[in-house]
PDB file of C-alpha atoms in Angstrom:
ATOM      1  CA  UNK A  13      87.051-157.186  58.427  1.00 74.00           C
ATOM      2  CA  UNK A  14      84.830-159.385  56.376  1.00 84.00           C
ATOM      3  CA  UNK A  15      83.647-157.407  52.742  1.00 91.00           C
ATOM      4  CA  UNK A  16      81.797-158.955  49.789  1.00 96.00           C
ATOM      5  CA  UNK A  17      81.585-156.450  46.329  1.00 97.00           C
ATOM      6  CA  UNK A  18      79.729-157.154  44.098  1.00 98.00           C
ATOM      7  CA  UNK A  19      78.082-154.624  40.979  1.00 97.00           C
ATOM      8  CA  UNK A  20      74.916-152.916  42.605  1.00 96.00           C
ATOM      9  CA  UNK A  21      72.978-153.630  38.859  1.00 97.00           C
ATOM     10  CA  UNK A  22      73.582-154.302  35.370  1.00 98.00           C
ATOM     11  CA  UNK A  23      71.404-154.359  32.781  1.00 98.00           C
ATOM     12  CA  UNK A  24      72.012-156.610  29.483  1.00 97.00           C
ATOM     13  CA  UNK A  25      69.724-157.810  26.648  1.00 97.00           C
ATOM     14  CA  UNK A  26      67.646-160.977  25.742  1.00 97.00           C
ATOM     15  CA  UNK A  27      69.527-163.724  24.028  1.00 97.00           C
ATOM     16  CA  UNK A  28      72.579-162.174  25.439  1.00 98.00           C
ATOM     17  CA  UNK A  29      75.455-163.415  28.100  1.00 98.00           C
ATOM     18  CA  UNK A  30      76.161-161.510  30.819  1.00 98.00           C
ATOM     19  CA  UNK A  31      78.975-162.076  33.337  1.00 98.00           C
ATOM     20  CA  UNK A  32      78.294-160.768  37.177  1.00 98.00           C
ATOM     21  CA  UNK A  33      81.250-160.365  38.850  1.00 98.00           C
ATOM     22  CA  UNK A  34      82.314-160.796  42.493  1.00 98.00           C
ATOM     23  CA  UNK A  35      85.206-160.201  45.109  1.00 98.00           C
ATOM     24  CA  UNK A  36      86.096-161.237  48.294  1.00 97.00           C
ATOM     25  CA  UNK A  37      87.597-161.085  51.423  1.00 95.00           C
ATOM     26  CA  UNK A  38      86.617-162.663  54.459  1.00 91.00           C
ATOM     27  CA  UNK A  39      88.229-164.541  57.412  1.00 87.00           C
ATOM     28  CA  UNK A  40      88.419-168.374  56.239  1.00 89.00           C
ATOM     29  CA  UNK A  41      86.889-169.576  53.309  1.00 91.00           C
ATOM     30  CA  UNK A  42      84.707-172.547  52.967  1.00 89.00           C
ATOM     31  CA  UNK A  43      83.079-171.939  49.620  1.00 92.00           C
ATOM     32  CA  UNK A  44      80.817-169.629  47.502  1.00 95.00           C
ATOM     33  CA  UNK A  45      77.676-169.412  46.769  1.00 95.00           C
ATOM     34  CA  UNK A  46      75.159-167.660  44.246  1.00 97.00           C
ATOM     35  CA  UNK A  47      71.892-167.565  44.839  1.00 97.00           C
ATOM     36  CA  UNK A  48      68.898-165.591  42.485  1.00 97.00           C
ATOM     37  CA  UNK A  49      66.128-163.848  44.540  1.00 96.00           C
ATOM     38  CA  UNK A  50      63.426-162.611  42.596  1.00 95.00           C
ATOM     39  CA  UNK A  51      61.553-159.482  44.000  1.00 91.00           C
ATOM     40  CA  UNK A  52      59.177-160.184  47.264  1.00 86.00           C
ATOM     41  CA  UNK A  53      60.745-163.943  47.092  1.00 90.00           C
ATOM     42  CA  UNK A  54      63.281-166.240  48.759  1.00 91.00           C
ATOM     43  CA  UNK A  55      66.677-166.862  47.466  1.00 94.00           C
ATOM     44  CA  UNK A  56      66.962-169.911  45.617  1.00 94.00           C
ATOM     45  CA  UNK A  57      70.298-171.705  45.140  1.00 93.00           C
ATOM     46  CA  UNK A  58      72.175-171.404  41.959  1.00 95.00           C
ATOM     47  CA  UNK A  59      75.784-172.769  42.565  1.00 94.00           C
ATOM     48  CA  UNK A  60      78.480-174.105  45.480  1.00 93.00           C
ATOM     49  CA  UNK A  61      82.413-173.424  44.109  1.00 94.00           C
ATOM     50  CA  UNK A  62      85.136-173.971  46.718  1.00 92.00           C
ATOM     51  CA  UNK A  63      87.870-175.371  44.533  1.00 93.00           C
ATOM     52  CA  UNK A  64      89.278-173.396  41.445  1.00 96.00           C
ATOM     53  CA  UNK A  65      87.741-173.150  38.233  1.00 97.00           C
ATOM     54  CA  UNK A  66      84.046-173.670  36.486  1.00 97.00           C
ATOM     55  CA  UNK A  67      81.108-175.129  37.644  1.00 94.00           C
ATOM     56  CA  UNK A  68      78.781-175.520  34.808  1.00 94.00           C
ATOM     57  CA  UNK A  69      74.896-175.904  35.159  1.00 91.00           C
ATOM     58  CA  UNK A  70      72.797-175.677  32.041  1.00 94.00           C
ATOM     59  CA  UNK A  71      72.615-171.671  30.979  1.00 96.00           C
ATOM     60  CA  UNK A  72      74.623-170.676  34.441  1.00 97.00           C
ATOM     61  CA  UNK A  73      78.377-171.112  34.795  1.00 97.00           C
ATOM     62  CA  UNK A  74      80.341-170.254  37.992  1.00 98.00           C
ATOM     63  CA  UNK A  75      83.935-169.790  38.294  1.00 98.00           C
ATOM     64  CA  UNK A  76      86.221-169.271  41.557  1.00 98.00           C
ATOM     65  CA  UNK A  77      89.864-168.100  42.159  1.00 98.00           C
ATOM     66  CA  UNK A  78      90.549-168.491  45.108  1.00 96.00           C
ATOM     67  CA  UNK A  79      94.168-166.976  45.314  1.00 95.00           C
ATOM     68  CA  UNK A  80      92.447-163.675  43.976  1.00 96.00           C
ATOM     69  CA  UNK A  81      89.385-164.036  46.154  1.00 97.00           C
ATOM     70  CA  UNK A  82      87.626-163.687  42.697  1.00 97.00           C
ATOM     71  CA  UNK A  83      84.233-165.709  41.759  1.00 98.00           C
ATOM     72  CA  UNK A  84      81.639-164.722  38.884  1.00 98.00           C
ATOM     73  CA  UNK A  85      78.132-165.909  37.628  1.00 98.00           C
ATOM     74  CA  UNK A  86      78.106-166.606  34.082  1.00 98.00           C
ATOM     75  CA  UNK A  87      74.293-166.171  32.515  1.00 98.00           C
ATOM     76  CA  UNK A  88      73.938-167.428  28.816  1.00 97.00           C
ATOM     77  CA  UNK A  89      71.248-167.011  26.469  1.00 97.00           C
ATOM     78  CA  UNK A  90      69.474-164.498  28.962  1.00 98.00           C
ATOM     79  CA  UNK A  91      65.777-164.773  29.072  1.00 97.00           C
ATOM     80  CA  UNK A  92      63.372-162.139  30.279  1.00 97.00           C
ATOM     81  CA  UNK A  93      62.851-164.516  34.007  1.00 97.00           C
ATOM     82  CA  UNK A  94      66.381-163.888  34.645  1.00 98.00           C
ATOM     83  CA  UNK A  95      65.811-160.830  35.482  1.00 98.00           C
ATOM     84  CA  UNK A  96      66.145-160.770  39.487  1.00 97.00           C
ATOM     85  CA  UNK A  97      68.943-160.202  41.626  1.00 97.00           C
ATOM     86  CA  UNK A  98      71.985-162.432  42.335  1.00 98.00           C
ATOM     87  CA  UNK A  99      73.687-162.910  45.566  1.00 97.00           C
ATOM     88  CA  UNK A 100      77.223-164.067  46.244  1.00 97.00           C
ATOM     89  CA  UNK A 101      77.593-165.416  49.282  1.00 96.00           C
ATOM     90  CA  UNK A 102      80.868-166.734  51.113  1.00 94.00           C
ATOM     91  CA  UNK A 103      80.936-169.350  53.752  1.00 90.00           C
ATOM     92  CA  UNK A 104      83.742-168.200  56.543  1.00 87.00           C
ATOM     93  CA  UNK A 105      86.006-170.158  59.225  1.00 84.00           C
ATOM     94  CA  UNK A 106      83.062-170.596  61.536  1.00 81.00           C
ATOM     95  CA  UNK A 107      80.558-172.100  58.230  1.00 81.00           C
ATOM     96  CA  UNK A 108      78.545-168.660  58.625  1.00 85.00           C
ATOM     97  CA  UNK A 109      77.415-167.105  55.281  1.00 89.00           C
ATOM     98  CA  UNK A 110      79.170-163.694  54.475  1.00 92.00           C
ATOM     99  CA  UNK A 111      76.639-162.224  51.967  1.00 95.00           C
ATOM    100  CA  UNK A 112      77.540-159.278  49.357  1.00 96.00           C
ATOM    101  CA  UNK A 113      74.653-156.651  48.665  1.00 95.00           C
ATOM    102  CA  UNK A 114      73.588-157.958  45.788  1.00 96.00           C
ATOM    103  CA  UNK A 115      73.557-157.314  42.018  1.00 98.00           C
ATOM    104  CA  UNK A 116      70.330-156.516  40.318  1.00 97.00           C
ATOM    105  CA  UNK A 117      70.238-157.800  36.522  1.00 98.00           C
ATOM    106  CA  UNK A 118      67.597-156.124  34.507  1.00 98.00           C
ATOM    107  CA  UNK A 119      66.731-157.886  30.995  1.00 98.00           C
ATOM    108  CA  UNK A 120      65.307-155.792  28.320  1.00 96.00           C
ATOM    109  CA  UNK A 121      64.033-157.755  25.399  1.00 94.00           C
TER     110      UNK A 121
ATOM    111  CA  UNK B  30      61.481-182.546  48.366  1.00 58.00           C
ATOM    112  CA  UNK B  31      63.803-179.853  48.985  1.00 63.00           C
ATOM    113  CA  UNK B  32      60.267-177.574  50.482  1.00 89.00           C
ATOM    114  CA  UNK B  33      61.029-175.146  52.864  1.00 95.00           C
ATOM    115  CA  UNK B  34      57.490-173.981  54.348  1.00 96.00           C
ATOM    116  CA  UNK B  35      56.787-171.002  56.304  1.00 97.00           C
ATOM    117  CA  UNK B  36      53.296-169.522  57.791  1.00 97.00           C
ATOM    118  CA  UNK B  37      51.549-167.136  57.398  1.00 97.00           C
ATOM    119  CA  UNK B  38      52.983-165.403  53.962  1.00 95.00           C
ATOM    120  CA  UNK B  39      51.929-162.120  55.217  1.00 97.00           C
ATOM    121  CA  UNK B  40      51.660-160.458  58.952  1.00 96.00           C
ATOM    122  CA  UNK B  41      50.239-157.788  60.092  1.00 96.00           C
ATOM    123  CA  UNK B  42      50.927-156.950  63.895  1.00 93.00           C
ATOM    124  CA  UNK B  43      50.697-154.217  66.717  1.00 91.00           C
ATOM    125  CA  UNK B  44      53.500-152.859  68.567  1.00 90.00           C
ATOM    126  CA  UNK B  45      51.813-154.794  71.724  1.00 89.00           C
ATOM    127  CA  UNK B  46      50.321-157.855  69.643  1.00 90.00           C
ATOM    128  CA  UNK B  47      52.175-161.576  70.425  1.00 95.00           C
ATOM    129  CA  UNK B  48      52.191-163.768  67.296  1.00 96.00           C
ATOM    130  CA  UNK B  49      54.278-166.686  66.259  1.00 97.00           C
ATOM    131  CA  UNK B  50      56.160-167.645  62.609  1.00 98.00           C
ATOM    132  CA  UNK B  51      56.263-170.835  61.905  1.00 98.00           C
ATOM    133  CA  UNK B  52      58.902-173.057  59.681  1.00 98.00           C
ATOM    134  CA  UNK B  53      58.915-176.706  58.279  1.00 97.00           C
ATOM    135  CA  UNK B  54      61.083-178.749  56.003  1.00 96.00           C
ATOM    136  CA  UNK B  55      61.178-182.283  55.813  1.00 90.00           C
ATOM    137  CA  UNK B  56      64.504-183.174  54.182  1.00 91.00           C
ATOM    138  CA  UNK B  57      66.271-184.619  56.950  1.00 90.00           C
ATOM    139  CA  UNK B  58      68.133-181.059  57.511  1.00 92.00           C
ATOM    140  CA  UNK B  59      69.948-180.922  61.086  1.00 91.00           C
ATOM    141  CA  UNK B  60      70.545-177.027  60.794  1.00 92.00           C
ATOM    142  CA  UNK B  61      67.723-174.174  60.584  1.00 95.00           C
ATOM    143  CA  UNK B  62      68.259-170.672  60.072  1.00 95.00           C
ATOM    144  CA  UNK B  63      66.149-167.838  61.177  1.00 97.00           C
ATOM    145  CA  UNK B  64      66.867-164.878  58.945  1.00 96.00           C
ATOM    146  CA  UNK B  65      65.684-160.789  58.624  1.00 97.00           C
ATOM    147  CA  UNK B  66      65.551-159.561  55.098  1.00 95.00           C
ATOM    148  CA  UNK B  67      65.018-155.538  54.585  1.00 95.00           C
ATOM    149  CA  UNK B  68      64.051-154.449  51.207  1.00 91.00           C
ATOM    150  CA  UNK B  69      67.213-154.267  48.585  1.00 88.00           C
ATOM    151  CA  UNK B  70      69.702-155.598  51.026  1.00 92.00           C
ATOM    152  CA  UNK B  71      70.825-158.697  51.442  1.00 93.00           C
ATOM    153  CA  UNK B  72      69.320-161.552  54.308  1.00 94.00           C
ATOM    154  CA  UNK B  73      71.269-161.008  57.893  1.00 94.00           C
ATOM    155  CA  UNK B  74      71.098-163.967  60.066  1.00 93.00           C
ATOM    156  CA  UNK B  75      69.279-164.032  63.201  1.00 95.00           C
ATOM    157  CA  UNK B  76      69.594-167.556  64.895  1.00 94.00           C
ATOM    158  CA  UNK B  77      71.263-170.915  63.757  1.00 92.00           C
ATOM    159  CA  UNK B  78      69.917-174.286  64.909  1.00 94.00           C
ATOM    160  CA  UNK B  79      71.959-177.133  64.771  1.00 90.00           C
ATOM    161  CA  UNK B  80      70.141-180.405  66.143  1.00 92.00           C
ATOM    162  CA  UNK B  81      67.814-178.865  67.647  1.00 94.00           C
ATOM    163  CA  UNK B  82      70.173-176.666  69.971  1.00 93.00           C
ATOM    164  CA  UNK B  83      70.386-173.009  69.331  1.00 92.00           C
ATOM    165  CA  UNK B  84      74.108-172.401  68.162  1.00 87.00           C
ATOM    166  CA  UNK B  85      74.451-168.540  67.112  1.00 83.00           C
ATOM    167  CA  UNK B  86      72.325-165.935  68.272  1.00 84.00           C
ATOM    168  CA  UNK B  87      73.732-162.764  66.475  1.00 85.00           C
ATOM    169  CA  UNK B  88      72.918-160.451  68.925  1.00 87.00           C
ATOM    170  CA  UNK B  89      68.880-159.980  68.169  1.00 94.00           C
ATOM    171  CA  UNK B  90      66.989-158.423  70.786  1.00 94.00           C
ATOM    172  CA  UNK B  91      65.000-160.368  73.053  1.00 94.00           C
ATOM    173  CA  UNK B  92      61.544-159.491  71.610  1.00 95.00           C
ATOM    174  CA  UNK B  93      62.496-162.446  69.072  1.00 97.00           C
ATOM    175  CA  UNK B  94      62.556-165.889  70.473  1.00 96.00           C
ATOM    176  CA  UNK B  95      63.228-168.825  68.723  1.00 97.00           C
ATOM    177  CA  UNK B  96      62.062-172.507  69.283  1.00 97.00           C
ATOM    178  CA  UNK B  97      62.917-175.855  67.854  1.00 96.00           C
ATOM    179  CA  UNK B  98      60.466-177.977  68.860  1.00 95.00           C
ATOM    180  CA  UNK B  99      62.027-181.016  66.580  1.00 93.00           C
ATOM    181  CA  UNK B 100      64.013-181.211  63.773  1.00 91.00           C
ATOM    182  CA  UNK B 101      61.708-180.515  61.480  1.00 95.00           C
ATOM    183  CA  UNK B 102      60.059-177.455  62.672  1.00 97.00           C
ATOM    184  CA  UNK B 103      61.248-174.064  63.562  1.00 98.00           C
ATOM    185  CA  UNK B 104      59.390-171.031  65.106  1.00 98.00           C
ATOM    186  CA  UNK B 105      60.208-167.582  65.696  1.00 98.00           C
ATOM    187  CA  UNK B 106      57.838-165.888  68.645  1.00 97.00           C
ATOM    188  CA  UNK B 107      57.488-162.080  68.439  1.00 97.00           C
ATOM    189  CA  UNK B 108      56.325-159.727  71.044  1.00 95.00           C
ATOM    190  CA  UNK B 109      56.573-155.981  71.530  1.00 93.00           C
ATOM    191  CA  UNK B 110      57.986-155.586  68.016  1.00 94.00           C
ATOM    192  CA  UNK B 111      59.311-151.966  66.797  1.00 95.00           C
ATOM    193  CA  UNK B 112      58.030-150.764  63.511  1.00 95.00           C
ATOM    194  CA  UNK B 113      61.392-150.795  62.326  1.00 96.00           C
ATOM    195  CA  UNK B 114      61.423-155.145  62.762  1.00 97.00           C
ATOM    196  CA  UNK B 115      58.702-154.974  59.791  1.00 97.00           C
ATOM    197  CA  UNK B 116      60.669-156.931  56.842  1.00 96.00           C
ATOM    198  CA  UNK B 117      60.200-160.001  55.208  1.00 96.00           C
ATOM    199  CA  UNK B 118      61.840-162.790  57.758  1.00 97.00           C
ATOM    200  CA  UNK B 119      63.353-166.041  56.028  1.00 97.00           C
ATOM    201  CA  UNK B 120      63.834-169.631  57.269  1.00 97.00           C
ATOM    202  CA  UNK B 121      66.429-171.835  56.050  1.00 96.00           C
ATOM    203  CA  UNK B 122      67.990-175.502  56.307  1.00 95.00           C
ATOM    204  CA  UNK B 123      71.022-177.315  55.282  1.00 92.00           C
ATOM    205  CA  UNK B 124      72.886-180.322  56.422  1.00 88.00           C
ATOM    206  CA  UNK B 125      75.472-179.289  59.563  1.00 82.00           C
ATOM    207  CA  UNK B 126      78.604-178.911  58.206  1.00 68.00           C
ATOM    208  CA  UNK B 127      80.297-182.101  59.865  1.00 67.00           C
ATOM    209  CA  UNK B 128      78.326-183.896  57.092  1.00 58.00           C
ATOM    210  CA  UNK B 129      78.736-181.641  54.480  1.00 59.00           C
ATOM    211  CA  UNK B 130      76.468-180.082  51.689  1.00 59.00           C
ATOM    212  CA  UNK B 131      76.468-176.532  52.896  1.00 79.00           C
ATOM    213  CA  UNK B 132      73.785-174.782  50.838  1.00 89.00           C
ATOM    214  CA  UNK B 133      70.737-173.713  52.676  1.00 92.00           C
ATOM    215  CA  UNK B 134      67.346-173.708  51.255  1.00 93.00           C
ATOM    216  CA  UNK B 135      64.855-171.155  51.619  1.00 95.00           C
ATOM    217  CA  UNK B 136      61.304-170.888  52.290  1.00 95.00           C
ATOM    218  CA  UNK B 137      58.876-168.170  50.721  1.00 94.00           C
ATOM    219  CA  UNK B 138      59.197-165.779  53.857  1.00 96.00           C
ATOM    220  CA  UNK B 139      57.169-164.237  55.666  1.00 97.00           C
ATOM    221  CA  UNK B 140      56.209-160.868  54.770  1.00 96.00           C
ATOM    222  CA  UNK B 141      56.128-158.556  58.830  1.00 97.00           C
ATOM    223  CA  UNK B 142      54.506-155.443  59.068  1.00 96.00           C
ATOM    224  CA  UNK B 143      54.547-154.025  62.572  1.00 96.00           C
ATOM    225  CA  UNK B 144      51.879-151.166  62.930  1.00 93.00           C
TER     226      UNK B 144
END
């Protein structure tokens, strides 16, 4: 079967970094995805890895291994709008998005 | 503009009421998603839409119909809805894979509450 895990929430402080971690295993793989959805709104798009190491965008990093079906979202210098949850989504054989349940980051100042 | 539009934000229906989302984007997107969002879990797709020709249909009952009148539009026509189809419904584009660029882009949603 197809299974995305990822942390249900974490909780880490302004200023901080905070590293959300996510596994996979699905049937093909043509890339991963993390998105941020704030509460009541629509995903927005954060990253796209499909080869091997970091993508790095301003405050958010994203890293993939794809040997040990292993990707995480790296958040620096957390600010208090970061707080929202991420979603790591995987793109199988057929281009469909596998999604994992979500992890909900809660920033307290 | 990478807008993804949707109407009406909110909805309000009866179990026998017939009403109609509606879904625009105007980069150039070839694929549209139609997708059902309950609250804490993640989206679950519904319908894909790639030029203009429904491709998946993951098994949704027939009380949701989709359209794609061109490819810039999308609609999603609901009759007879259950109480239990109240959730906040998502549309989507990307490029088709064949040309890739695979992330899809969200609109705002619209926010279904069947009475």
């Amino acid at each position: 079967g197809q299974n995305i895990d990822q942390p249900t929430e974490m909780t880490a402080t302004e200023g901080a970094i905070v590293q959300i971690n996510c596994t996979y295993q699905t049937s093909g793989f043509n890339g991963l995805f993390w998105y941020q959805q704030h509460a009541g709104e629509a995903p927005t798009f954060l990253s796209y890895n499909v080869l091997d190491g970091l993508e790095e965008k301003g405050r958010f990093s994203s890293f993939l291994s794809r040997s040990k079906g292993y990707s995480y979202l790296l958040l620096k210098e957390l600010q208090m709008k970061d707080s929202a949850s991420y979603l790591c989504a995987v793109m199988d054989s057929n281009y469909q998005l596998i999604w994992g349940a979500g992890t909900k980051l809660i920033i307290k100042p | 503009d990478t807008e993804v539009t949707q109407t009406p934000k909110h909805l309000v229906m009866g179990m026998t009421n017939k009403k109609s989302l509606k879904c625009e984007q105007h980069m150039g997107h070839r694929a549209m998603y139609w997708y059902k969002q309950k609250a804490k879990k993640p989206p679950e797709l519904m319908f894909v839409y790639s030029y203009e020709k429904l491709s998946i249909n993951e098994s949704v009952p027939s009380r949701f119909s989709p359209e794609c009148p061109n490819s810039s539009l999308l609609n999603l026509h609901l009759h007879a809805l259950q109480p239990e189809d109240s959730a906040l419904y998502l549309c989507a584009s990307s490029q088709v894979y064949e040309t890739g660029g695979y992330e899809q882009y969200f609109g705002p949603g619209t926010r279904l509450t069947v009475t």
